[in-house]
PDB file of N, CA and C in Angstrom:
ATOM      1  N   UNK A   1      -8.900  -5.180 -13.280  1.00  0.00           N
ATOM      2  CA  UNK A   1      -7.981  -5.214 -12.145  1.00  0.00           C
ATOM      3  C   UNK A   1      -8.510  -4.354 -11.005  1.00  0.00           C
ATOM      4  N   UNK A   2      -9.223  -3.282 -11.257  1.00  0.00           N
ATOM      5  CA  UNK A   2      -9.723  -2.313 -10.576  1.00  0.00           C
ATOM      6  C   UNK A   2     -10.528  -2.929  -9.584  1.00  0.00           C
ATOM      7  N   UNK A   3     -11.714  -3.954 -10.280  1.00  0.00           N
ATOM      8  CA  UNK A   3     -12.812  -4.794  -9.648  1.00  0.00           C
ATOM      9  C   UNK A   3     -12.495  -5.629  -8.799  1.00  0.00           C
ATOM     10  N   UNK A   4     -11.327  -6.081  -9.139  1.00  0.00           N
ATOM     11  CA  UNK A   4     -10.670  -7.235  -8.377  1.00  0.00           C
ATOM     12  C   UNK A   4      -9.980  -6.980  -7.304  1.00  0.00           C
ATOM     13  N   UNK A   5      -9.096  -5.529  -7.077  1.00  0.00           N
ATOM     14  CA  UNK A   5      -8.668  -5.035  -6.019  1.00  0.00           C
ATOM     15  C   UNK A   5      -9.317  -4.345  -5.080  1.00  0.00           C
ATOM     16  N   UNK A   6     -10.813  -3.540  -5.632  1.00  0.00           N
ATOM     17  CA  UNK A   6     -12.165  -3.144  -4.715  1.00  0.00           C
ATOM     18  C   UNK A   6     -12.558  -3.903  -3.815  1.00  0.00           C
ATOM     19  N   UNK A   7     -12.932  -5.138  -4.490  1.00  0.00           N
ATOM     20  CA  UNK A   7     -13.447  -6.264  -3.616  1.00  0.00           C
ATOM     21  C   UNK A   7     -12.625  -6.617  -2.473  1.00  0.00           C
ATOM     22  N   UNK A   8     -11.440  -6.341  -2.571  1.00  0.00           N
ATOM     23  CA  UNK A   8     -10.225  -6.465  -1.474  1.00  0.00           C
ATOM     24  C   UNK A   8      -9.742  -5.324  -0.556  1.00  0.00           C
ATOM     25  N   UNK A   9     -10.752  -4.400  -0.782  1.00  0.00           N
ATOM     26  CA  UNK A   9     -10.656  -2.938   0.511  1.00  0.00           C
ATOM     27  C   UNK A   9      -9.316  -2.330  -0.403  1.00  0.00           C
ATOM     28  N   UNK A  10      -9.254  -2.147  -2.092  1.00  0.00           N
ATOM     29  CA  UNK A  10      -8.043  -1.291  -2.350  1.00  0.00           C
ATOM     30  C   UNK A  10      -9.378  -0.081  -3.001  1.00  0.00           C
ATOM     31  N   UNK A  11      -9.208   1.083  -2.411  1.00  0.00           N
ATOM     32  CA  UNK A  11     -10.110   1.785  -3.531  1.00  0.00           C
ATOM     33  C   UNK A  11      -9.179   2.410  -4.868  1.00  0.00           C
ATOM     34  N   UNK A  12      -7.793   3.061  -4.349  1.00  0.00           N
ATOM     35  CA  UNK A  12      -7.641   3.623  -5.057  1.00  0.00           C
ATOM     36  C   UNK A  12      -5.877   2.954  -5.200  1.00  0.00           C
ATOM     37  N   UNK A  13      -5.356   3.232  -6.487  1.00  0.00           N
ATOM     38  CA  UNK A  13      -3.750   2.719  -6.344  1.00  0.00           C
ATOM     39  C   UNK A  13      -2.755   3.915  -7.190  1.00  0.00           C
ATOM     40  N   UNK A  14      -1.950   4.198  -5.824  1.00  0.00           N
ATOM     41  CA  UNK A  14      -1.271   5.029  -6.404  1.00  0.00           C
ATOM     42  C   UNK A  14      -0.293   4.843  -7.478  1.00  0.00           C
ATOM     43  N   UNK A  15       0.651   5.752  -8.334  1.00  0.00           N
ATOM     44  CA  UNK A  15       1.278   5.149  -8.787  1.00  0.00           C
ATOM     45  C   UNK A  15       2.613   4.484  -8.646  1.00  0.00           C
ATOM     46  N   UNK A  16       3.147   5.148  -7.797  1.00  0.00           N
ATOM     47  CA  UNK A  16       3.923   4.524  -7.322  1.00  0.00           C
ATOM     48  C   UNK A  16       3.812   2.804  -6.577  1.00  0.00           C
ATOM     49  N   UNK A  17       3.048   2.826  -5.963  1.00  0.00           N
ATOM     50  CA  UNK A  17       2.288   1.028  -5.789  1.00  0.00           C
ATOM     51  C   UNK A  17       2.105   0.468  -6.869  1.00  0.00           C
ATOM     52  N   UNK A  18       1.243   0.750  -7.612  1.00  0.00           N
ATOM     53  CA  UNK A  18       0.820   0.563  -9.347  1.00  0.00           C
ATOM     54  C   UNK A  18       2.271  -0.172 -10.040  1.00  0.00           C
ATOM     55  N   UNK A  19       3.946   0.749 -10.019  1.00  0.00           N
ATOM     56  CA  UNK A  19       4.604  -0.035 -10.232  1.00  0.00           C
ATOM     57  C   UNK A  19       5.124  -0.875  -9.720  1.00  0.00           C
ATOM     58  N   UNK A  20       5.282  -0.709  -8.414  1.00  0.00           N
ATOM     59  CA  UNK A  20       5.612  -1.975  -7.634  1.00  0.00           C
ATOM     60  C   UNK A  20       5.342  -3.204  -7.673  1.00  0.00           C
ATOM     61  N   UNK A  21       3.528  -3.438  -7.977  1.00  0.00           N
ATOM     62  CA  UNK A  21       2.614  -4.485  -8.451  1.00  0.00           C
ATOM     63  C   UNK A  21       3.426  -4.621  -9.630  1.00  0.00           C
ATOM     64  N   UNK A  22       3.843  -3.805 -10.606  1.00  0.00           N
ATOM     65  CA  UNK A  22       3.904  -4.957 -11.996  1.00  0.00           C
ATOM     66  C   UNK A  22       5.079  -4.845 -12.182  1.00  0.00           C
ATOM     67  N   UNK A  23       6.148  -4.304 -11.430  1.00  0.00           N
ATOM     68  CA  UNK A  23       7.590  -5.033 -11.400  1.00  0.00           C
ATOM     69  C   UNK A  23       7.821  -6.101 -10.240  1.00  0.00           C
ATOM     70  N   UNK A  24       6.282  -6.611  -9.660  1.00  0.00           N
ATOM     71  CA  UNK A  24       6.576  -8.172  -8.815  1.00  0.00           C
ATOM     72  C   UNK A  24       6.467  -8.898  -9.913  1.00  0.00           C
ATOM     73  N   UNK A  25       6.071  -9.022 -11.127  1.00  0.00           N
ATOM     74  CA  UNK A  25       5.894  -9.851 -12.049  1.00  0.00           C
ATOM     75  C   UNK A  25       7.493 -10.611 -12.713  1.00  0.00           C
ATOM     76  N   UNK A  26       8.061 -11.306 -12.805  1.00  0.00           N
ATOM     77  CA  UNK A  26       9.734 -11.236 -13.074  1.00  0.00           C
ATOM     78  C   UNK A  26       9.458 -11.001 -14.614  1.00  0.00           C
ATOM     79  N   UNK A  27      10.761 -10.766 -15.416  1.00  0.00           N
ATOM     80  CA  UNK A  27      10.738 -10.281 -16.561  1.00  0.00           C
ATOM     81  C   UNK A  27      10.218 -11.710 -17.415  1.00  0.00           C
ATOM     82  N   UNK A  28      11.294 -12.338 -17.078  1.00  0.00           N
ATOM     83  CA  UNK A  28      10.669 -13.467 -17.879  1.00  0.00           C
ATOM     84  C   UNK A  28       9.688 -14.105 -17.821  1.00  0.00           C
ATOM     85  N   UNK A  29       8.484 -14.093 -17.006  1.00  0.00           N
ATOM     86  CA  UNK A  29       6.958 -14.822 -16.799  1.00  0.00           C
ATOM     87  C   UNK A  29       6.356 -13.517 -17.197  1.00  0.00           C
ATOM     88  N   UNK A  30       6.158 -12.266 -17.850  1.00  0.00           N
ATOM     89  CA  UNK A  30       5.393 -11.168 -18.690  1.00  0.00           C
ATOM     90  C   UNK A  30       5.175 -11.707 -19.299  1.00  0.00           C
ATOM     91  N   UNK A  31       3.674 -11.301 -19.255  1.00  0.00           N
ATOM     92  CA  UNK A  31       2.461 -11.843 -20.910  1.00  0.00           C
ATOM     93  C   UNK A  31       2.027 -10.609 -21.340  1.00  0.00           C
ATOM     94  N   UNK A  32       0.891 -10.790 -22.193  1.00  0.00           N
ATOM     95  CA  UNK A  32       0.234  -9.028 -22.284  1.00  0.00           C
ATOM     96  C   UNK A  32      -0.910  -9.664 -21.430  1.00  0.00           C
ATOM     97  N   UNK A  33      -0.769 -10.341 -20.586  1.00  0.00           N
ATOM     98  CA  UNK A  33      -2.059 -10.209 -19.387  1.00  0.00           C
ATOM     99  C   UNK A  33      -1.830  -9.901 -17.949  1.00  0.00           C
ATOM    100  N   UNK A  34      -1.783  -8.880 -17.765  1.00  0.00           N
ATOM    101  CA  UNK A  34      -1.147  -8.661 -16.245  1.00  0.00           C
ATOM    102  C   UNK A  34      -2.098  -9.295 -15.365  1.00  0.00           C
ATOM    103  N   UNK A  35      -3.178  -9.127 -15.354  1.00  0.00           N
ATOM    104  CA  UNK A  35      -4.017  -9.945 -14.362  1.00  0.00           C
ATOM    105  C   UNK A  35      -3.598 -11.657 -14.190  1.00  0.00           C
ATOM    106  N   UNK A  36      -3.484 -12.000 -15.032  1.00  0.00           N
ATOM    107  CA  UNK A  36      -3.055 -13.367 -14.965  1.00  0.00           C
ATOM    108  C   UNK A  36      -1.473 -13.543 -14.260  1.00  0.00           C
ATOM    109  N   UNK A  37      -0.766 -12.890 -15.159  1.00  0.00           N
ATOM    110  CA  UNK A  37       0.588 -13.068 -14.291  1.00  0.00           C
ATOM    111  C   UNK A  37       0.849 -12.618 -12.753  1.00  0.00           C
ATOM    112  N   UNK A  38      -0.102 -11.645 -12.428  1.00  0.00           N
ATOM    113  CA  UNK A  38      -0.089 -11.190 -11.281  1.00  0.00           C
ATOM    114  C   UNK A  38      -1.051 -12.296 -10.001  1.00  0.00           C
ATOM    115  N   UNK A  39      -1.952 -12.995 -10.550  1.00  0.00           N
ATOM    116  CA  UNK A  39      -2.382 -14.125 -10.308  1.00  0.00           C
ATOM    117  C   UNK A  39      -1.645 -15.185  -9.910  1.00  0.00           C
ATOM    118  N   UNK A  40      -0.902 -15.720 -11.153  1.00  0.00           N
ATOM    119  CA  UNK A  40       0.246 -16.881 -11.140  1.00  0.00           C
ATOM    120  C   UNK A  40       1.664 -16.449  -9.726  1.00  0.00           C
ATOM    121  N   UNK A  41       1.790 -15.485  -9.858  1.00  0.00           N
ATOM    122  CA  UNK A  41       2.752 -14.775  -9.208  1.00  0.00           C
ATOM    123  C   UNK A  41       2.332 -15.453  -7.675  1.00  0.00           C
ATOM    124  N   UNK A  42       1.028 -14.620  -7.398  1.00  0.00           N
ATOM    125  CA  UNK A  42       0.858 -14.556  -5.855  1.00  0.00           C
ATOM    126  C   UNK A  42       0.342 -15.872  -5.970  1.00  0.00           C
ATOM    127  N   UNK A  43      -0.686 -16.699  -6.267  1.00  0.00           N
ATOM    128  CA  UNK A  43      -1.224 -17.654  -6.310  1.00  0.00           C
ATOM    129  C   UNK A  43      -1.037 -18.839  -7.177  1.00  0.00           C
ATOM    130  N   UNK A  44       0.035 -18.968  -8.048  1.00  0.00           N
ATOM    131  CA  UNK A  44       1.020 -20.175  -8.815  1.00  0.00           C
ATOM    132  C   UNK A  44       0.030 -20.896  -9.420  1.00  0.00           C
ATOM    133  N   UNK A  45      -1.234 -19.693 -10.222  1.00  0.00           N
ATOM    134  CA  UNK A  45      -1.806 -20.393 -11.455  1.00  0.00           C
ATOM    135  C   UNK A  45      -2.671 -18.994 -12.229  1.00  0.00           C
ATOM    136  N   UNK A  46      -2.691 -19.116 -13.206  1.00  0.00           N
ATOM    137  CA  UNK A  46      -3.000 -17.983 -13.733  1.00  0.00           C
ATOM    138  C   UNK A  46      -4.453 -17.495 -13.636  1.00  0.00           C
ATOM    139  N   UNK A  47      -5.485 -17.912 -12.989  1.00  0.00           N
ATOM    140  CA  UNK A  47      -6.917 -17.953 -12.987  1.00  0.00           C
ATOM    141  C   UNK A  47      -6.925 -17.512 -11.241  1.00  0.00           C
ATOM    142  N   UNK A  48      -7.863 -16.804 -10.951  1.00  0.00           N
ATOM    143  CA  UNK A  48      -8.672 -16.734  -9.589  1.00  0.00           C
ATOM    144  C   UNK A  48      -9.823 -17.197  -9.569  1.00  0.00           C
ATOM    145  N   UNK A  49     -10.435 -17.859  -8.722  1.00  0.00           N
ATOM    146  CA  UNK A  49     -11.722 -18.363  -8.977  1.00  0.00           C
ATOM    147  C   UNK A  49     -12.251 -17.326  -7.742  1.00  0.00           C
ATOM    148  N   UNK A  50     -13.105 -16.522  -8.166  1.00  0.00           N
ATOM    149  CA  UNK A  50     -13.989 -15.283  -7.619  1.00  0.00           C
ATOM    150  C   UNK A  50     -15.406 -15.914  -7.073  1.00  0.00           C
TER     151      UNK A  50
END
């Protein structure tokens, strides 16, 4: 997640942001993959093509 938000001018994430990001996720679409759901979320499929 780190790699993926670098590439996007984030260097560092506080924590407070940190939860913000993973309470955009709704309760009921949680996996144990946050990258993916956080994917699906903003972009309505679980993959980024990099």
């Amino acid at each position: 997640l780190y790699w993926f938000l670098g590439r996007h001018g984030v260097s560092l994430i506080y924590p407070e942001i940190w939860q913000y990001v993973t309470d955009s996720v709704p309760h009921g679409e949680q996996t144990d993959d946050l990258l993916a759901d956080l994917c699906r979320v903003l972009w309505g499929k679980d993959e980024l093509a990099i």
